[in-house]
Amino acid sequence: MSNFKNVEPLQDFNWEEFENGTTADVSKEDLQKAYDETLNKVSEHQVVDGKVISIDKKEVIVNIGYKSDGIIPASEFRYNPDLKVGDIVEVYVESQEDKKGQLILSHKKARLSKSWERVNAALDNEEIIQGYIKCRTKGGMIVDVFGIEAFLPGSQIDVHPIRDYDIFVGKTMEFKVVKINQEFKNVVVSHKALIEAELEAQKQEIMSKLEKGQILEGTVKNITSYGVFVDLGGVDGLIHITDLSWGRISNPREVVELDQKLNVVILDFDKERRRIALGLKQLTPHPWDALDPDLKVGDHVHGKVVVIADYGAFVEIAQGVEGLIHVSEMSWSQHLRSAQDFLHVGDEVEAVILTLDREDRKMSLGLKQLKEDPWETIEVKYPLNSKHEATVRNFTNFGIFVELEEGVDGLIHISDLSWTKKVKHPSEFTQVGAKIDVVVLEIDKENRRLSLGHKQLEENPWDTYETLYTPGSIHTGKITEMMDRGAVITLNEGGEGFATPKHLVKEDGSQAQKGEELPFKVIEFVKETKRIILSHSRTFEEGNDEPVAAPKKQQKKEEAAGINNVAASTTLGDIDALAALKAKMEKGEE
């Protein structure tokens, strides 16, 4: 529709004659021509300036000096919430008139036609521009800048971390263009950059006034597993988790919460690196200073286990006051064990103070001291030759370590396990955790050692074997083990013997095998070394009744014993008689 209110008066037209009807030869075409000359020359697809003449919620009416005004959707001006009647805006002429004769304008297209020029100019000149935040996207926001969709990273919205991005959607804010990718037509803007300069000045001022020991008010800005960041009014400081409380805490959230206002003390700072170490617990007295002055070594205390390690447990007897129970002070047992075998975090315990150093604020505690030391009365409870039941705890190549009770251990030497069997390793005889009967052989109270035996529970069968397995006697035995140098034979009457390969030849010439049960003749018996030498071949060979010569060592021993016996029983008279006999024999030879 035409809007004649905005048409300028015709300069050369006689309005008085027109009104009186006295004009001659004035046609409709002349009037139209005269009117058109008063209008701006407008071409389609051209950007021109227009004046805002009306604004409502849905539309903005703009006059460009043409015969009709243009109507533009209000959404195209959302980046500019301060738009008002009378403002001059750029518009793009899409069509001089549509089917209804209406002028078609677009503010968005006008902005787009010059948007890249404006964006690049804003980057070069560090110009502050306005943008409309359209929506949220991954990692940040989408901002309408001159009709171009620019990216606003989440880290560039504000100097403080943003937890709720949605509150910015639909807002118009000021930005600086910080990066442009000409190839992909990408634009990155920042709101944070506008306030950093101001904050920088504030930080410089704050850092210049800092002093150790100074108390400041701050706001909890961020909480991490290792500490709390506090905003001191433009500059951040860190309270390490160990400086939050005199007591042990596992998470800073146990002490503070986000956006909480609190007083902190400056522990240290570095102006160049702009790092500030803060403390919270330092604003309260140290718990050690309030510890009972009458507390001393030997006193019993109660506390709660707060930390467990392999080497011991830390027990809090008062908030901020801890003592260490070393694993060696948890039990009288000599076995190397872990503290987790005795205590767990959260356990309530009673302990004895072993050491107390108020100056260094250290305390050591003990659990085993609550019980009597079993070695104080060891001779009474475990006298020599007494019999007991023990538990197998560990093996070594030379024996078995057993536990009679907590704190009382003993060793069974491998040679004291059996009278008859040769045990190569204790694992052949028993297993860890098994019960075993023992006899106390020796007590070393000073070194807290017991020597124990197992075979001593029975009589020594070698006393019986000495009369049973005499050289030349024949006994039935079973071959239980074969080796290159011979075989082990288990005798039916008890005990084990050994036969070399040449003594395992059977009467038909074949070699005896493992598992066979055959008669064997004893050809050697030595009680001291528990040695029985057997032969199957001698049981059927001729002359097998001949006496078996004793071993050379045994012969020498017997000869020495005989000489000693002779020497011991010889008198002076015997010596004279022997001398006479010797002289007579010499005379007879002559």
XYZ file of C-alpha atoms in Angstrom:
590
model
C 0.000 0.000 0.000
C 1.096 3.580 -0.735
C 1.910 5.794 2.194
C 1.269 9.381 1.058
C 2.006 10.826 4.477
C 5.667 10.496 3.775
C 5.615 12.026 0.237
C 7.408 15.385 -0.103
C 5.308 18.301 -1.752
C 5.620 18.750 -5.514
C 7.920 21.711 -6.117
C 6.586 22.824 -9.545
C 2.891 21.961 -9.198
C 0.272 24.731 -8.721
C -1.816 23.322 -5.937
C -4.054 26.400 -5.789
C -5.193 25.956 -9.372
C -5.610 22.251 -8.802
C -7.860 22.868 -5.785
C -9.925 25.537 -7.629
C -10.294 23.291 -10.673
C -8.737 25.903 -12.942
C -5.763 23.805 -14.072
C -5.733 22.980 -17.736
C -4.305 20.040 -19.506
C -3.301 18.290 -16.249
C -3.622 14.559 -16.785
C -3.402 11.640 -14.416
C -0.118 10.615 -15.988
C 1.333 14.064 -15.312
C 0.368 13.774 -11.713
C 1.905 10.292 -11.406
C 5.089 11.476 -13.061
C 5.312 14.474 -10.780
C 4.802 12.214 -7.745
C 7.366 9.630 -8.828
C 9.974 12.355 -9.144
C 9.623 13.021 -5.427
C 10.572 9.414 -4.518
C 14.056 7.863 -4.095
C 15.313 5.808 -6.985
C 15.371 2.239 -5.597
C 16.768 -0.786 -7.376
C 16.141 -4.382 -6.400
C 18.968 -6.420 -4.787
C 20.497 -3.271 -3.396
C 21.447 -2.332 0.184
C 20.106 1.035 1.326
C 19.598 2.886 4.579
C 16.155 3.062 6.103
C 14.506 4.734 9.043
C 12.585 2.795 11.708
C 9.134 4.309 11.972
C 7.311 1.631 13.947
C 8.162 -1.348 16.191
C 5.984 -4.081 17.675
C 6.597 -7.636 18.899
C 6.348 -9.207 15.448
C 7.313 -6.521 12.929
C 9.512 -3.506 12.349
C 8.369 -0.957 9.731
C 11.178 0.818 7.870
C 10.900 3.833 5.513
C 13.495 4.037 2.731
C 11.864 7.069 0.970
C 9.951 4.897 -1.440
C 6.234 5.032 -2.235
C 5.602 2.326 0.351
C 7.265 1.259 3.617
C 8.889 -2.102 4.160
C 7.858 -4.565 6.843
C 10.671 -6.642 8.375
C 10.226 -9.488 10.947
C 11.323 -8.371 14.431
C 13.412 -11.569 14.763
C 15.955 -10.061 12.348
C 16.749 -7.403 14.952
C 17.045 -9.719 17.963
C 20.776 -9.070 18.155
C 19.877 -5.439 18.920
C 17.397 -5.312 21.821
C 17.890 -1.547 22.124
C 16.389 -0.805 18.669
C 14.013 2.202 18.758
C 11.924 4.351 16.442
C 14.079 6.775 14.514
C 17.144 4.500 14.260
C 18.757 4.220 10.832
C 19.275 0.607 9.721
C 20.582 -1.078 6.608
C 18.076 -3.046 4.550
C 18.271 -5.179 1.454
C 15.678 -4.542 -1.288
C 14.424 -7.944 -2.309
C 11.496 -6.633 -4.428
C 10.038 -3.187 -5.111
C 6.584 -4.635 -4.722
C 5.036 -8.047 -4.384
C 1.639 -9.171 -5.677
C 0.000 -6.921 -3.127
C 2.165 -3.964 -4.094
C 4.192 -4.221 -0.879
C 7.909 -3.287 -0.729
C 9.906 -6.364 0.374
C 12.964 -5.589 2.577
C 15.368 -7.733 4.600
C 17.636 -6.507 7.346
C 19.281 -9.921 7.717
C 20.404 -10.039 4.087
C 21.724 -6.499 4.330
C 23.848 -7.504 7.265
C 25.003 -10.665 5.492
C 26.125 -8.798 2.404
C 28.680 -6.881 4.449
C 29.105 -9.311 7.337
C 32.525 -10.709 6.368
C 33.873 -7.224 5.829
C 32.608 -6.178 9.257
C 33.842 -9.334 10.997
C 37.338 -9.014 9.568
C 37.401 -5.304 10.402
C 36.312 -6.102 13.969
C 39.187 -8.609 14.311
C 41.766 -6.203 12.861
C 40.609 -3.239 14.947
C 39.862 -5.243 18.130
C 36.399 -3.775 17.946
C 33.711 -4.636 20.448
C 30.612 -5.973 18.679
C 27.193 -7.201 19.709
C 25.892 -10.691 19.140
C 22.793 -12.718 19.907
C 23.251 -16.122 21.563
C 21.019 -18.437 19.544
C 21.514 -21.849 21.132
C 23.807 -24.171 22.999
C 26.162 -26.590 21.224
C 28.872 -29.053 22.179
C 31.592 -27.173 24.040
C 29.958 -23.761 23.927
C 27.318 -21.572 22.264
C 26.247 -20.388 18.768
C 26.176 -16.575 18.429
C 24.574 -14.505 15.652
C 27.126 -11.825 14.656
C 26.178 -9.642 11.655
C 24.029 -12.537 10.495
C 26.932 -15.002 10.682
C 26.843 -17.923 13.092
C 29.958 -17.609 15.245
C 31.192 -20.045 17.898
C 31.553 -18.988 21.533
C 33.622 -21.609 23.474
C 32.405 -22.363 26.972
C 35.757 -21.255 28.398
C 35.315 -17.828 26.740
C 31.925 -16.960 28.207
C 33.244 -15.721 31.529
C 36.375 -15.719 33.657
C 34.591 -18.037 36.072
C 33.679 -21.645 35.177
C 30.113 -21.867 33.839
C 27.968 -24.678 35.241
C 24.683 -23.779 33.468
C 25.038 -22.737 29.818
C 21.301 -22.533 29.222
C 20.922 -19.284 31.170
C 22.775 -17.448 28.367
C 20.540 -18.628 25.504
C 18.491 -15.738 24.081
C 20.748 -13.028 25.509
C 22.498 -10.270 23.575
C 26.048 -9.678 24.779
C 29.196 -7.864 23.741
C 32.012 -9.862 22.175
C 35.427 -9.596 20.603
C 36.318 -11.530 17.460
C 39.350 -13.649 18.418
C 39.774 -15.952 15.403
C 38.600 -16.275 11.781
C 39.108 -19.229 9.453
C 38.768 -17.667 5.998
C 38.770 -21.004 4.189
C 35.887 -22.545 6.132
C 34.206 -19.225 7.036
C 34.421 -19.998 10.756
C 34.366 -17.240 13.365
C 35.265 -17.555 17.056
C 34.237 -14.864 19.515
C 34.921 -14.248 23.193
C 33.117 -12.403 25.954
C 35.796 -13.281 28.495
C 38.372 -11.236 26.584
C 36.384 -8.046 27.303
C 36.664 -8.393 31.063
C 40.162 -9.883 31.295
C 41.838 -6.504 30.861
C 39.854 -5.110 33.765
C 40.560 -8.208 35.853
C 44.243 -8.003 35.010
C 44.418 -4.605 36.646
C 42.559 -5.957 39.676
C 44.948 -8.908 39.949
C 47.968 -6.629 39.824
C 46.531 -4.538 42.611
C 45.653 -7.577 44.753
C 49.056 -9.252 44.246
C 50.863 -6.041 45.197
C 49.095 -5.959 48.562
C 49.565 -9.649 49.521
C 51.462 -10.578 52.692
C 52.134 -13.914 54.358
C 49.786 -14.446 57.270
C 47.220 -12.022 55.832
C 43.599 -13.092 56.294
C 41.252 -12.522 53.343
C 37.666 -13.354 52.487
C 37.086 -15.462 49.408
C 34.507 -17.567 47.591
C 34.887 -21.269 46.807
C 35.238 -21.326 43.040
C 36.131 -24.942 42.295
C 36.648 -28.186 44.234
C 39.081 -30.883 43.121
C 40.333 -34.109 44.650
C 43.547 -32.406 45.764
C 42.197 -29.078 47.044
C 39.920 -26.049 46.742
C 40.289 -22.978 44.504
C 39.147 -19.754 46.165
C 38.349 -16.502 44.338
C 39.902 -13.612 46.272
C 38.224 -10.949 44.137
C 39.780 -11.417 40.728
C 42.696 -13.674 41.601
C 42.517 -17.340 42.630
C 44.300 -19.130 45.450
C 44.543 -22.848 46.281
C 43.847 -24.492 49.625
C 45.538 -27.888 49.475
C 43.518 -30.721 50.976
C 46.058 -31.050 53.794
C 45.477 -27.390 54.765
C 41.694 -27.681 55.024
C 41.515 -29.477 58.362
C 43.829 -30.620 61.156
C 42.162 -34.027 60.881
C 42.450 -36.368 57.923
C 39.820 -35.982 55.183
C 39.376 -37.987 51.995
C 37.458 -35.339 50.019
C 37.477 -31.513 50.325
C 33.677 -31.548 50.071
C 33.657 -32.829 53.648
C 34.755 -29.328 54.718
C 33.586 -26.807 52.070
C 31.010 -26.448 49.291
C 30.799 -24.464 46.026
C 30.088 -20.715 46.269
C 30.722 -20.796 50.019
C 32.235 -17.622 51.445
C 35.027 -18.184 53.971
C 38.090 -16.604 55.529
C 41.492 -17.937 54.525
C 45.075 -17.171 55.505
C 47.883 -16.614 52.970
C 50.589 -19.227 53.512
C 52.781 -18.334 50.526
C 52.609 -16.653 47.121
C 54.587 -16.210 43.910
C 53.984 -12.860 42.208
C 55.658 -13.832 38.945
C 53.729 -17.099 38.536
C 50.662 -15.670 40.286
C 50.256 -18.617 42.577
C 48.822 -18.208 46.039
C 48.853 -20.950 48.680
C 46.030 -20.572 51.182
C 45.185 -22.244 54.454
C 41.941 -22.798 56.339
C 42.965 -24.983 59.283
C 45.633 -22.431 60.267
C 42.853 -20.117 61.482
C 42.183 -22.529 64.378
C 44.613 -23.660 67.149
C 46.659 -26.828 66.517
C 45.056 -29.832 68.287
C 48.441 -30.904 69.720
C 48.527 -27.655 71.700
C 45.273 -28.650 73.363
C 46.393 -32.237 74.115
C 46.063 -33.291 77.768
C 49.333 -32.207 79.423
C 49.145 -35.154 81.847
C 49.188 -37.730 79.022
C 52.404 -39.817 79.207
C 54.128 -42.969 77.995
C 52.384 -46.086 79.257
C 48.912 -44.546 79.365
C 46.034 -46.242 77.563
C 44.197 -44.241 74.898
C 41.196 -44.864 72.658
C 41.008 -43.856 69.022
C 39.795 -44.583 65.505
C 41.855 -46.073 62.677
C 42.023 -43.430 59.902
C 44.773 -44.785 57.624
C 46.094 -48.304 56.985
C 49.423 -49.157 55.356
C 51.414 -52.400 55.159
C 53.815 -51.138 57.810
C 51.182 -49.979 60.301
C 48.018 -48.038 61.127
C 47.421 -44.398 62.056
C 44.972 -43.946 64.918
C 43.294 -40.596 65.629
C 42.937 -40.210 69.396
C 41.632 -36.630 69.041
C 40.826 -34.510 65.995
C 44.172 -33.726 64.398
C 46.166 -35.861 66.873
C 47.317 -39.220 65.520
C 49.583 -42.016 66.655
C 51.202 -44.808 64.650
C 50.815 -48.460 65.572
C 53.641 -50.235 63.764
C 52.808 -53.737 62.581
C 55.511 -55.125 64.892
C 53.572 -53.657 67.849
C 50.291 -55.318 66.920
C 51.147 -58.876 67.971
C 53.808 -60.783 69.928
C 54.079 -63.086 66.920
C 57.390 -62.998 65.043
C 55.779 -63.721 61.665
C 56.036 -60.932 59.102
C 52.447 -59.857 58.476
C 50.540 -56.855 57.126
C 48.667 -54.338 59.259
C 45.486 -55.211 57.319
C 45.543 -58.621 59.028
C 44.865 -56.923 62.362
C 42.994 -53.644 61.745
C 40.748 -51.857 59.230
C 39.903 -48.196 58.596
C 37.136 -47.133 60.949
C 37.979 -49.626 63.731
C 37.740 -48.298 67.280
C 40.811 -49.473 69.223
C 42.500 -49.195 72.597
C 46.281 -48.822 72.601
C 49.238 -48.092 74.866
C 51.424 -45.003 74.359
C 54.975 -46.182 73.619
C 56.594 -42.833 72.723
C 55.325 -39.246 72.938
C 57.099 -36.263 71.346
C 55.070 -33.091 71.859
C 57.664 -30.874 70.169
C 57.671 -32.846 66.895
C 54.027 -33.814 67.405
C 54.627 -37.536 67.044
C 53.266 -40.493 68.965
C 53.765 -44.255 68.660
C 51.253 -46.713 70.036
C 51.123 -50.446 70.726
C 48.417 -53.107 70.781
C 50.353 -56.176 71.891
C 51.306 -54.432 75.158
C 47.686 -54.859 76.262
C 48.443 -58.600 76.531
C 51.080 -60.397 78.620
C 54.292 -61.322 76.810
C 54.115 -65.150 76.524
C 57.936 -65.425 76.681
C 57.994 -64.106 80.237
C 56.651 -67.458 81.488
C 57.869 -69.681 78.643
C 59.645 -72.249 80.904
C 56.483 -72.698 82.953
C 54.075 -73.195 80.067
C 56.453 -75.034 77.715
C 59.038 -76.888 79.856
C 61.668 -79.175 78.315
C 60.377 -82.524 77.001
C 56.742 -81.353 77.279
C 54.410 -82.347 74.457
C 52.159 -79.865 72.608
C 50.119 -79.375 69.454
C 51.341 -76.686 67.030
C 50.263 -75.185 63.706
C 52.550 -75.329 60.672
C 53.254 -71.746 59.517
C 56.149 -71.929 57.077
C 58.666 -74.242 55.382
C 62.392 -73.875 54.838
C 64.898 -76.305 53.343
C 66.170 -77.142 56.824
C 62.908 -77.485 58.732
C 59.397 -76.379 59.676
C 58.390 -73.235 61.581
C 55.356 -73.837 63.776
C 53.285 -71.675 66.110
C 52.315 -72.970 69.541
C 50.279 -69.854 70.326
C 50.295 -66.200 69.230
C 53.816 -64.950 69.818
C 55.378 -68.364 70.522
C 57.065 -69.963 67.521
C 59.419 -72.881 67.214
C 61.496 -74.785 64.679
C 61.374 -78.498 63.934
C 64.616 -79.393 62.196
C 64.225 -81.661 59.197
C 66.317 -84.320 60.965
C 63.821 -84.374 63.856
C 60.789 -85.226 61.725
C 61.189 -89.013 61.390
C 63.375 -91.803 62.783
C 63.150 -93.921 59.677
C 62.353 -91.766 56.615
C 64.840 -89.466 54.960
C 62.808 -86.288 54.354
C 64.247 -84.238 51.496
C 61.870 -81.302 52.025
C 59.330 -80.616 54.802
C 56.512 -80.336 52.238
C 56.798 -84.129 51.795
C 55.924 -84.591 55.453
C 53.108 -82.050 56.135
C 51.487 -78.877 54.791
C 51.086 -75.235 55.837
C 48.170 -74.784 58.233
C 48.185 -78.399 59.387
C 48.372 -79.426 63.037
C 51.445 -81.312 64.235
C 52.450 -82.772 67.604
C 55.819 -81.639 68.952
C 58.197 -82.098 71.891
C 60.167 -79.176 73.386
C 63.872 -79.996 72.944
C 65.542 -76.674 73.779
C 64.526 -73.183 75.037
C 66.409 -69.970 74.177
C 64.473 -67.336 76.110
C 66.870 -64.500 75.357
C 66.534 -64.907 71.579
C 62.894 -66.062 71.811
C 63.550 -69.410 70.122
C 62.229 -72.896 70.704
C 63.815 -76.055 69.275
C 61.141 -78.704 68.769
C 61.012 -82.307 67.648
C 58.386 -84.591 66.180
C 60.095 -87.958 65.964
C 60.857 -87.810 69.705
C 57.182 -88.526 70.345
C 58.038 -92.196 69.540
C 60.809 -94.501 70.743
C 63.861 -94.770 68.563
C 63.185 -97.859 66.382
C 66.896 -98.168 65.631
C 67.398 -99.623 69.080
C 65.155 -102.495 67.946
C 66.626 -102.592 64.422
C 70.088 -103.164 65.905
C 69.066 -106.577 67.212
C 66.737 -107.377 64.294
C 68.846 -106.519 61.263
C 72.078 -108.248 62.142
C 74.531 -108.850 59.247
C 73.684 -112.107 57.512
C 69.989 -112.104 58.487
C 67.386 -112.354 55.725
C 64.228 -110.196 55.605
C 61.435 -109.497 53.125
C 61.259 -106.021 51.602
C 59.592 -104.111 48.779
C 61.458 -101.941 46.256
C 59.863 -98.507 46.619
C 62.301 -96.292 44.712
C 64.752 -96.862 41.856
C 67.808 -94.689 41.185
C 70.916 -94.935 39.028
C 73.061 -95.903 41.977
C 70.615 -98.419 43.444
C 67.206 -98.901 45.041
C 65.438 -98.073 48.286
C 63.805 -101.098 49.949
C 61.093 -100.778 52.576
C 61.445 -103.715 54.988
C 58.331 -105.405 56.295
C 59.553 -105.203 59.903
C 60.041 -101.439 59.521
C 62.761 -99.150 58.298
C 64.400 -98.712 54.932
C 67.492 -100.244 53.399
C 69.560 -99.680 50.264
C 70.821 -102.072 47.603
C 73.266 -101.309 44.807
C 72.449 -102.492 41.230
C 74.726 -105.580 41.467
C 72.788 -106.728 44.528
C 69.462 -106.423 42.677
C 70.242 -109.199 40.160
C 67.725 -112.033 40.493
C 68.518 -115.743 40.223
C 67.407 -115.841 36.556
C 69.806 -112.986 35.743
C 67.185 -110.267 35.374
C 67.207 -107.014 37.296
C 64.717 -106.471 40.115
C 62.173 -103.712 39.425
C 60.276 -101.137 41.457
C 57.293 -102.605 43.282
C 58.707 -106.131 43.546
C 58.707 -107.787 46.972
C 61.790 -109.992 47.471
C 63.955 -111.485 50.218
C 67.056 -109.451 51.097
C 70.127 -110.302 53.166
C 71.596 -107.677 55.500
C 75.249 -107.193 54.520
C 75.876 -104.043 56.566
C 74.153 -102.293 59.505
C 75.387 -98.995 61.008
C 73.177 -97.563 63.742
C 75.006 -94.236 64.067
C 74.321 -93.265 60.440
C 71.013 -95.206 60.223
C 72.378 -97.266 57.350
C 71.201 -100.704 56.241
C 72.854 -102.233 53.153
C 70.903 -105.116 51.594
C 71.410 -107.685 48.868
C 68.946 -109.895 47.070
C 71.680 -111.697 45.104
C 73.328 -112.953 48.320
C 70.175 -114.839 49.257
C 70.747 -117.468 46.510
C 74.500 -117.283 45.777
C 76.789 -120.029 47.149
C 78.761 -119.156 50.266
C 76.215 -116.735 51.365
C 76.555 -117.950 54.938
C 80.067 -116.603 55.239
C 80.301 -113.844 57.825
C 80.136 -110.379 56.331
C 83.143 -108.233 57.000
C 82.470 -105.102 58.904
C 83.229 -101.810 57.178
C 86.822 -100.643 57.371
C 85.899 -97.779 59.666
C 84.073 -100.218 61.951
C 87.037 -102.663 61.867
C 89.453 -99.919 62.787
C 87.108 -98.844 65.510
C 86.839 -102.398 66.863
C 90.602 -102.951 66.603
C 91.196 -99.746 68.476
C 88.647 -100.775 71.038
C 90.363 -104.215 71.386
C 93.783 -102.715 71.853
C 92.392 -100.371 74.411
C 90.711 -103.271 76.188
C 93.964 -105.244 76.197
C 95.864 -102.256 77.380
C 93.336 -101.597 80.066
C 93.430 -105.183 81.413
C 97.225 -105.732 81.268
C 99.084 -105.835 84.624
C 102.796 -105.672 85.464
C 102.837 -109.451 85.950
C 101.403 -109.978 82.501
C 104.127 -107.825 81.053
C 106.827 -109.976 82.701
C 105.208 -113.180 81.468
C 105.016 -111.853 77.958
C 108.638 -110.832 78.050
C 109.644 -114.348 79.142
C 107.506 -115.921 76.424
C 109.092 -113.666 73.825
C 112.624 -114.691 74.938
C 111.743 -118.401 74.828
C 110.343 -118.064 71.302
C 113.439 -116.283 70.088
C 115.642 -119.049 71.557
C 113.570 -121.746 69.858
C 113.997 -120.034 66.495
C 117.753 -120.037 66.957
